[in-house]
């Protein structure tokens, strides 16, 4: 097979080396400009295929309930961006729209995506609209040939849009299969981690900001975003900032699947969420470049103000509550952020607002009922109780009462330090020399660039990077 | 024609081993490493006739020719909403019964 990097370069049309500064840092904003700078132009492109401009719904009954459970004067108004209204039923259509248009413009015969999630249907749907071929590669079954109902439904949706679906058993070698198919077909790699994909989500952040201002006179106080690979957080936060909503608190929410191994044939069917969980959320935050492109455009730690986890049972209960109280039957994975927001609303004042920035379609397989039934068939205990007692892979605990919903706050600084540790991996001794010597202006500049980059990577400061590096490299901390 | 038999042009699903256990990536969990990486794809049968289990070649929807073992003919989607889970309904009901204007609507 041809060199991995060559295949990648050819299949996304980006020369990633151009953004490297030759050391730890790279020029992230320059990489993002590959997708163009103009978020309005991206929105226009998306409208060509009916993507975006989704309704913003106020969840009045859930707000009333949150207030009833909150101290007097607390309980923010909860809003939800109904992204299920996109052509393929999820916000992923926004990402696919930009990538597929790019592939069409560049003259590729088709597009490919490696995904078990909503993104496959999104790429297939956009490819159908633009008249391109589409191949979706999925991790779908365990070695017994038993598949998650949610993933099987997504395969069905991809086929409905005319895509070829290549299904695999569990394992990271999916990437090797994907690469050889890219080489065989000469397709465009509609990776989730290109600037095109992330730019596609910026329009969602812009819409959240603008629709909230129209509706309430102000930007939202808080936005809760389901976090997996990092693109959703990155794109939405960038869009909010582009629209001027720089004060909005950006909260990431993932389903807690701690303890389950993502490459384990045994654990594969012991989880009830195939995305939006910590199995992606944590590694993609601290090692964003371990994706299918040399440099990922999805860099969640640059944008997160808070990160919380919720239990599988909490999300399923919230999915049921959304249908019963708001008349909105939506898919469970998209309600991860909603489960967190319902509890977080009780922290905020009643005059404040909180936005859940997505919903997704639902149906056979992709439904709380189907996934809970599947969990039970696979030996998972399903019961009512206190969700904090849930053990991923062993039990799913649906909250017996709504006040038991309690997202767990994660230590972001710990993730940020881990990010820095991974960013300098393999360069430790060079960095140690650089930190100690810095005799000529070149070295001094390289050191400062490194600190500035790591500060940006973690939404902290060069001083935070310096302090972390001092600990990692066992050198004397000194003022930058 | 029986459902385990197919003729040229029929829509079928094939199975093939993408990687044998000994070819798998280093460092993956042991329970994964001892299984092959198996691949499934659908396409139109190119052989004149075949039975389930036969080595065949198909033409996929994107025009690729792929070889593998015939797994099924006219493959159907059979996923559904699963067995009823009473706890899910009860969890939803706990939300409804806490709403001021809905109390007492259901025991």
XYZ file of C-alpha atoms in Angstrom, chain A:
480
model
C 0.000 0.000 0.000
C 1.133 3.583 -0.647
C 2.303 5.630 2.312
C -0.535 6.484 4.717
C 0.189 10.197 4.679
C 0.230 10.301 0.878
C -3.167 8.624 0.672
C -4.533 11.018 3.276
C -3.145 14.090 1.568
C -4.580 13.035 -1.775
C -7.946 12.108 -0.284
C -8.603 15.367 1.593
C -6.696 17.783 -0.634
C -4.739 19.431 2.200
C -0.950 19.736 2.543
C -0.765 19.404 6.298
C 3.009 20.024 6.457
C 2.404 23.662 5.575
C 0.990 24.310 9.034
C 3.771 22.691 11.012
C 6.327 24.971 12.609
C 8.780 22.119 12.921
C 8.444 21.678 16.659
C 5.476 21.080 18.975
C 3.355 23.956 17.703
C 1.384 24.187 14.465
C -0.760 26.966 13.007
C -4.299 25.875 13.847
C -6.063 28.975 12.536
C -4.249 28.671 9.206
C -5.439 25.069 8.966
C -9.019 26.210 9.647
C -8.729 28.801 6.842
C -8.472 25.858 4.398
C -12.249 25.710 4.756
C -12.578 29.444 4.068
C -13.071 32.136 6.661
C -16.630 33.138 5.883
C -19.221 31.364 8.004
C -22.022 33.030 5.944
C -20.664 31.384 2.789
C -20.705 28.024 4.569
C -24.319 28.608 5.626
C -25.267 29.420 2.014
C -23.570 26.275 0.770
C -25.504 24.264 3.363
C -28.822 25.814 2.322
C -28.222 24.490 -1.226
C -28.956 21.009 0.146
C -31.490 21.975 2.815
C -29.054 21.819 5.719
C -29.199 24.127 8.743
C -31.609 26.890 9.799
C -33.195 24.379 12.165
C -35.844 25.401 14.714
C -34.892 26.563 18.203
C -37.449 25.105 20.608
C -38.082 26.286 24.150
C -38.587 23.295 26.461
C -41.154 24.957 28.732
C -42.347 21.914 30.651
C -38.858 20.662 31.407
C -37.915 24.188 32.495
C -40.932 24.303 34.825
C -39.943 20.947 36.297
C -36.287 21.986 36.718
C -37.488 25.102 38.580
C -39.714 23.025 40.818
C -36.664 20.969 41.790
C -34.350 24.003 42.154
C -33.890 26.502 44.987
C -36.120 29.609 44.751
C -35.043 31.940 41.932
C -33.036 29.214 40.188
C -33.826 27.232 37.053
C -32.715 28.646 33.705
C -34.937 28.559 30.613
C -33.974 25.476 28.591
C -33.873 25.641 24.782
C -33.033 22.947 22.262
C -31.755 23.245 18.700
C -33.839 20.688 16.830
C -31.067 19.377 14.613
C -33.164 16.304 13.828
C -34.789 18.628 11.278
C -31.718 18.361 9.029
C -32.109 16.190 5.878
C -30.414 13.123 7.385
C -31.835 13.678 10.873
C -28.848 15.049 12.776
C -26.401 17.970 12.978
C -23.899 15.772 11.133
C -25.515 16.927 7.870
C -23.757 20.254 8.455
C -20.345 18.586 8.439
C -21.162 16.356 5.499
C -22.528 19.248 3.411
C -19.182 21.063 3.359
C -17.054 17.950 2.757
C -19.266 16.571 -0.015
C -19.394 19.950 -1.768
C -15.591 20.114 -1.524
C -15.304 16.613 -3.020
C -17.653 17.583 -5.862
C -15.776 20.812 -6.594
C -12.421 19.021 -6.613
C -13.728 16.387 -9.023
C -13.558 13.308 -6.806
C -15.699 10.364 -8.010
C -17.133 9.788 -4.559
C -16.806 10.232 -0.825
C -15.928 7.859 1.981
C -16.392 8.018 5.741
C -15.401 5.728 8.595
C -18.261 6.017 11.076
C -20.757 3.942 13.022
C -22.753 7.050 13.867
C -25.111 9.585 12.306
C -22.302 10.915 10.146
C -22.584 7.988 7.729
C -26.191 8.780 6.892
C -25.270 12.455 6.624
C -22.508 11.835 4.078
C -24.685 9.349 2.169
C -27.570 11.822 2.040
C -25.388 14.721 0.867
C -23.648 12.470 -1.684
C -27.062 11.454 -3.058
C -28.006 15.119 -3.457
C -24.725 15.972 -5.204
C -24.685 12.845 -7.377
C -21.520 11.341 -5.905
C -20.829 7.754 -4.936
C -20.511 6.999 -1.240
C -18.902 4.275 0.864
C -19.384 4.113 4.630
C -17.141 1.835 6.688
C -18.640 0.776 10.018
C -17.521 -1.092 13.102
C -20.778 -2.958 13.583
C -20.638 -6.487 14.994
C -18.878 -8.487 17.680
C -17.239 -11.794 16.742
C -20.573 -13.592 17.255
C -22.042 -11.407 14.499
C -24.256 -9.569 16.985
C -24.627 -5.868 16.274
C -25.749 -2.844 18.237
C -29.304 -2.017 17.088
C -28.313 1.640 16.851
C -25.449 0.934 14.445
C -27.520 -1.452 12.351
C -30.162 1.251 11.951
C -27.477 3.637 10.761
C -26.296 1.084 8.195
C -29.883 0.818 6.964
C -30.127 4.618 6.671
C -26.864 4.781 4.683
C -28.172 2.153 2.262
C -31.471 4.000 2.001
C -29.478 6.984 0.679
C -27.738 4.730 -1.853
C -24.403 4.228 -0.117
C -22.291 1.091 -0.043
C -21.877 0.003 3.564
C -18.822 -2.031 4.542
C -19.404 -3.592 7.946
C -16.668 -4.932 10.190
C -16.187 -6.658 13.502
C -14.554 -4.794 16.386
C -11.026 -3.449 16.065
C -8.848 -0.433 15.247
C -7.737 -2.101 11.986
C -10.897 -0.608 10.493
C -8.586 2.257 9.625
C -6.380 -0.024 7.494
C -9.431 -1.315 5.617
C -10.585 2.275 5.171
C -7.211 3.368 3.785
C -7.033 0.524 1.288
C -10.547 1.368 0.088
C -9.541 5.034 -0.306
C -6.595 3.924 -2.406
C -8.694 1.485 -4.452
C -11.528 3.939 -5.207
C -9.772 7.323 -5.264
C -12.613 8.745 -3.197
C -12.527 11.879 -1.070
C -12.030 11.182 2.638
C -14.971 12.973 4.269
C -13.155 12.747 7.597
C -14.850 14.148 10.688
C -11.594 15.884 11.545
C -10.885 18.112 8.528
C -11.359 21.895 8.608
C -14.330 21.383 6.235
C -16.116 19.214 8.749
C -15.541 21.574 11.668
C -16.404 24.675 9.613
C -19.730 23.001 8.847
C -20.623 23.055 12.548
C -19.705 26.706 13.009
C -23.047 27.603 11.406
C -24.770 25.772 14.261
C -23.018 27.976 16.824
C -23.944 31.086 14.827
C -27.599 30.009 14.648
C -27.703 29.290 18.392
C -26.348 32.778 19.147
C -28.582 34.618 16.684
C -31.814 32.717 17.346
C -31.356 33.145 21.092
C -30.765 36.880 20.704
C -33.890 37.213 18.598
C -35.897 35.135 21.044
C -34.640 36.413 24.403
C -32.778 39.614 23.560
C -29.471 38.121 24.682
C -26.951 35.453 23.820
C -27.341 32.236 25.839
C -25.617 32.058 29.221
C -24.668 28.427 28.704
C -24.545 25.936 25.829
C -24.326 22.220 26.504
C -22.780 20.145 23.721
C -22.601 16.359 23.441
C -18.899 15.583 23.180
C -17.254 12.638 21.416
C -14.623 13.272 18.742
C -14.460 16.984 19.523
C -15.876 18.485 16.312
C -19.233 19.327 17.835
C -17.663 21.284 20.705
C -15.054 22.924 18.473
C -17.389 23.988 15.666
C -20.205 25.177 17.904
C -17.881 27.194 20.155
C -16.168 28.775 17.149
C -19.552 29.669 15.672
C -20.749 31.224 18.931
C -17.590 33.329 19.048
C -17.944 34.360 15.377
C -21.470 35.587 16.174
C -20.156 37.579 19.142
C -21.372 35.267 21.913
C -17.983 35.168 23.613
C -19.391 35.081 27.162
C -21.490 31.934 26.685
C -20.203 29.152 28.936
C -19.339 26.117 26.781
C -20.079 22.829 28.532
C -19.219 19.449 27.032
C -21.242 16.405 28.077
C -20.384 12.748 27.464
C -21.991 9.498 28.507
C -19.831 7.841 31.146
C -18.437 4.554 29.781
C -15.334 4.489 31.971
C -13.872 1.018 32.352
C -15.052 -0.278 28.974
C -12.355 -0.871 26.358
C -13.307 0.504 22.957
C -11.347 -2.173 21.055
C -12.723 -5.054 23.116
C -14.827 -7.661 21.344
C -16.415 -8.496 24.724
C -17.155 -4.912 25.834
C -18.530 -3.890 22.412
C -22.099 -4.978 23.100
C -21.973 -4.138 26.798
C -22.365 -0.437 26.070
C -25.617 1.182 25.019
C -24.137 4.273 23.403
C -22.021 4.040 20.291
C -20.975 7.699 20.346
C -21.111 10.757 22.596
C -19.321 8.806 25.299
C -16.103 9.064 27.313
C -14.492 6.295 25.241
C -14.129 8.927 22.501
C -14.554 12.105 24.551
C -11.471 11.719 26.722
C -8.888 10.377 24.204
C -9.972 12.812 21.474
C -9.607 15.700 23.955
C -6.097 14.804 25.078
C -4.874 13.281 21.770
C -6.837 15.118 19.066
C -4.362 14.200 16.346
C -4.885 10.484 16.814
C -7.595 10.704 14.171
C -7.648 9.818 10.476
C -5.851 13.024 9.376
C -2.370 14.268 10.374
C -3.757 17.279 12.262
C -7.297 17.268 13.554
C -9.367 20.435 13.178
C -11.435 19.258 16.164
C -9.626 20.466 19.293
C -12.184 20.514 22.113
C -9.848 21.589 24.928
C -9.354 24.895 23.102
C -13.027 25.663 23.717
C -14.389 23.810 26.745
C -15.149 25.765 29.921
C -16.605 22.745 31.712
C -16.875 19.014 31.037
C -19.480 16.777 32.664
C -20.443 13.132 32.324
C -23.895 11.561 32.591
C -24.977 7.954 33.014
C -26.576 5.870 30.265
C -29.707 5.515 32.403
C -29.939 9.282 32.846
C -29.888 9.846 29.082
C -32.526 7.161 28.422
C -34.801 8.611 31.131
C -34.344 12.098 29.688
C -35.224 10.782 26.224
C -38.466 9.413 27.628
C -39.124 12.676 29.512
C -38.570 14.745 26.341
C -41.215 12.698 24.548
C -43.691 12.689 27.430
C -43.352 16.316 28.557
C -42.390 18.170 25.392
C -43.968 15.967 22.730
C -40.604 15.467 21.020
C -39.578 11.897 20.316
C -35.868 12.076 19.504
C -32.920 9.664 19.475
C -31.168 8.975 22.779
C -27.559 9.750 21.788
C -28.521 13.319 20.888
C -30.071 13.778 24.319
C -26.787 13.370 26.202
C -26.413 17.144 26.464
C -30.086 17.481 27.412
C -29.651 15.136 30.384
C -26.802 17.337 31.608
C -28.644 20.590 30.844
C -31.737 19.600 32.829
C -29.564 19.350 35.955
C -27.291 22.313 35.116
C -30.340 24.576 34.624
C -30.967 24.261 38.362
C -27.571 25.893 39.078
C -28.411 28.965 36.987
C -30.779 31.834 37.814
C -34.312 31.754 36.458
C -33.505 34.778 34.233
C -30.656 32.909 32.577
C -30.808 30.614 29.543
C -29.244 27.320 28.617
C -29.167 25.827 25.112
C -28.921 22.153 24.229
C -27.436 22.448 20.766
C -28.668 19.256 19.127
C -31.281 16.563 18.785
C -31.234 13.557 16.450
C -33.804 11.386 14.675
C -35.135 8.214 16.231
C -36.592 4.953 14.957
C -36.275 1.181 15.105
C -32.956 0.273 16.703
C -32.054 3.867 17.424
C -34.380 4.222 20.363
C -34.143 4.060 24.157
C -36.518 1.083 24.170
C -34.492 -0.887 21.598
C -31.162 -0.175 23.246
C -32.329 -1.007 26.764
C -33.905 -4.235 25.558
C -30.634 -5.090 23.799
C -28.628 -4.288 26.947
C -30.812 -6.598 28.997
C -30.420 -9.393 26.395
C -26.651 -8.939 26.701
C -26.629 -9.460 30.447
C -26.717 -5.825 31.590
C -28.838 -5.188 34.674
C -31.479 -2.515 33.910
C -33.207 -1.005 36.937
C -34.626 2.130 38.538
C -32.597 3.764 41.293
C -29.828 6.283 41.867
C -27.914 6.762 38.583
C -24.663 7.231 40.518
C -24.797 3.488 41.210
C -24.555 2.681 37.496
C -21.457 0.650 36.534
C -20.757 0.865 32.764
C -20.826 -2.602 31.234
C -22.669 -4.083 34.210
C -25.706 -1.970 34.941
C -27.892 0.800 33.603
C -29.658 2.719 36.356
C -32.590 4.875 35.285
C -33.195 7.678 37.779
C -36.169 6.734 39.975
C -37.039 10.439 40.305
C -36.004 13.437 38.157
C -34.023 15.133 40.968
C -31.583 12.198 40.922
C -30.192 13.365 37.575
C -26.760 14.657 38.533
C -24.021 15.133 35.917
C -20.550 14.493 37.284
C -18.123 17.393 36.922
C -14.830 16.329 35.340
C -11.505 17.938 36.209
C -10.643 19.876 33.032
C -7.213 20.938 34.296
C -6.313 17.268 34.610
C -7.298 16.715 30.970
C -5.408 19.869 29.972
C -2.214 18.623 31.639
C -2.716 15.283 29.913
C -3.120 17.162 26.600
C 0.226 18.899 27.165
C 1.877 15.603 28.083
C 0.651 14.037 24.831
C 1.539 17.103 22.747
C 5.208 16.885 23.723
C 5.473 13.094 23.578
C 8.766 12.073 21.984
C 10.141 15.627 22.213
C 10.803 15.630 25.976
C 14.583 15.636 25.894
C 14.716 18.270 23.137
C 12.323 20.433 25.115
C 14.305 19.959 28.300
C 17.434 21.183 26.490
C 15.527 24.083 25.002
C 14.057 25.072 28.361
C 17.488 25.023 30.017
C 19.619 26.574 27.289
C 17.649 29.222 25.383
C 20.903 31.007 24.677
C 20.165 32.364 21.238
C 17.081 34.342 20.185
C 15.931 31.428 17.983
C 15.717 29.056 20.936
C 13.999 31.675 23.033
C 11.415 32.193 20.297
C 10.829 28.448 19.858
C 10.309 28.067 23.602
C 7.843 30.975 23.711
C 5.989 29.628 20.658
C 5.684 26.265 22.357
C 4.270 27.797 25.546
C 1.860 30.016 23.605
C 0.650 27.052 21.528
C 0.128 24.799 24.560
C -1.681 27.643 26.339
C -4.066 27.931 23.371
C -4.454 24.166 23.083
C -5.783 24.076 26.641
C -7.720 27.384 26.810
C -5.288 28.475 29.511
C -2.169 30.637 29.461
C 1.515 30.241 28.549
C 2.155 30.322 32.310
C -0.113 27.274 32.789
C 1.801 25.508 30.002
C 5.116 26.466 31.576
C 4.089 25.235 35.003
C 2.847 21.939 33.516
C 6.001 21.507 31.429
C 8.185 22.219 34.460
C 6.506 19.324 36.238
C 6.624 16.993 33.229
C 10.227 17.741 32.326
C 11.422 18.126 35.913
C 12.904 21.529 35.270
C 12.808 24.733 37.292
C 9.681 26.739 36.585
C 10.492 30.304 35.569
C 8.360 33.159 34.369
C 7.712 32.990 30.612
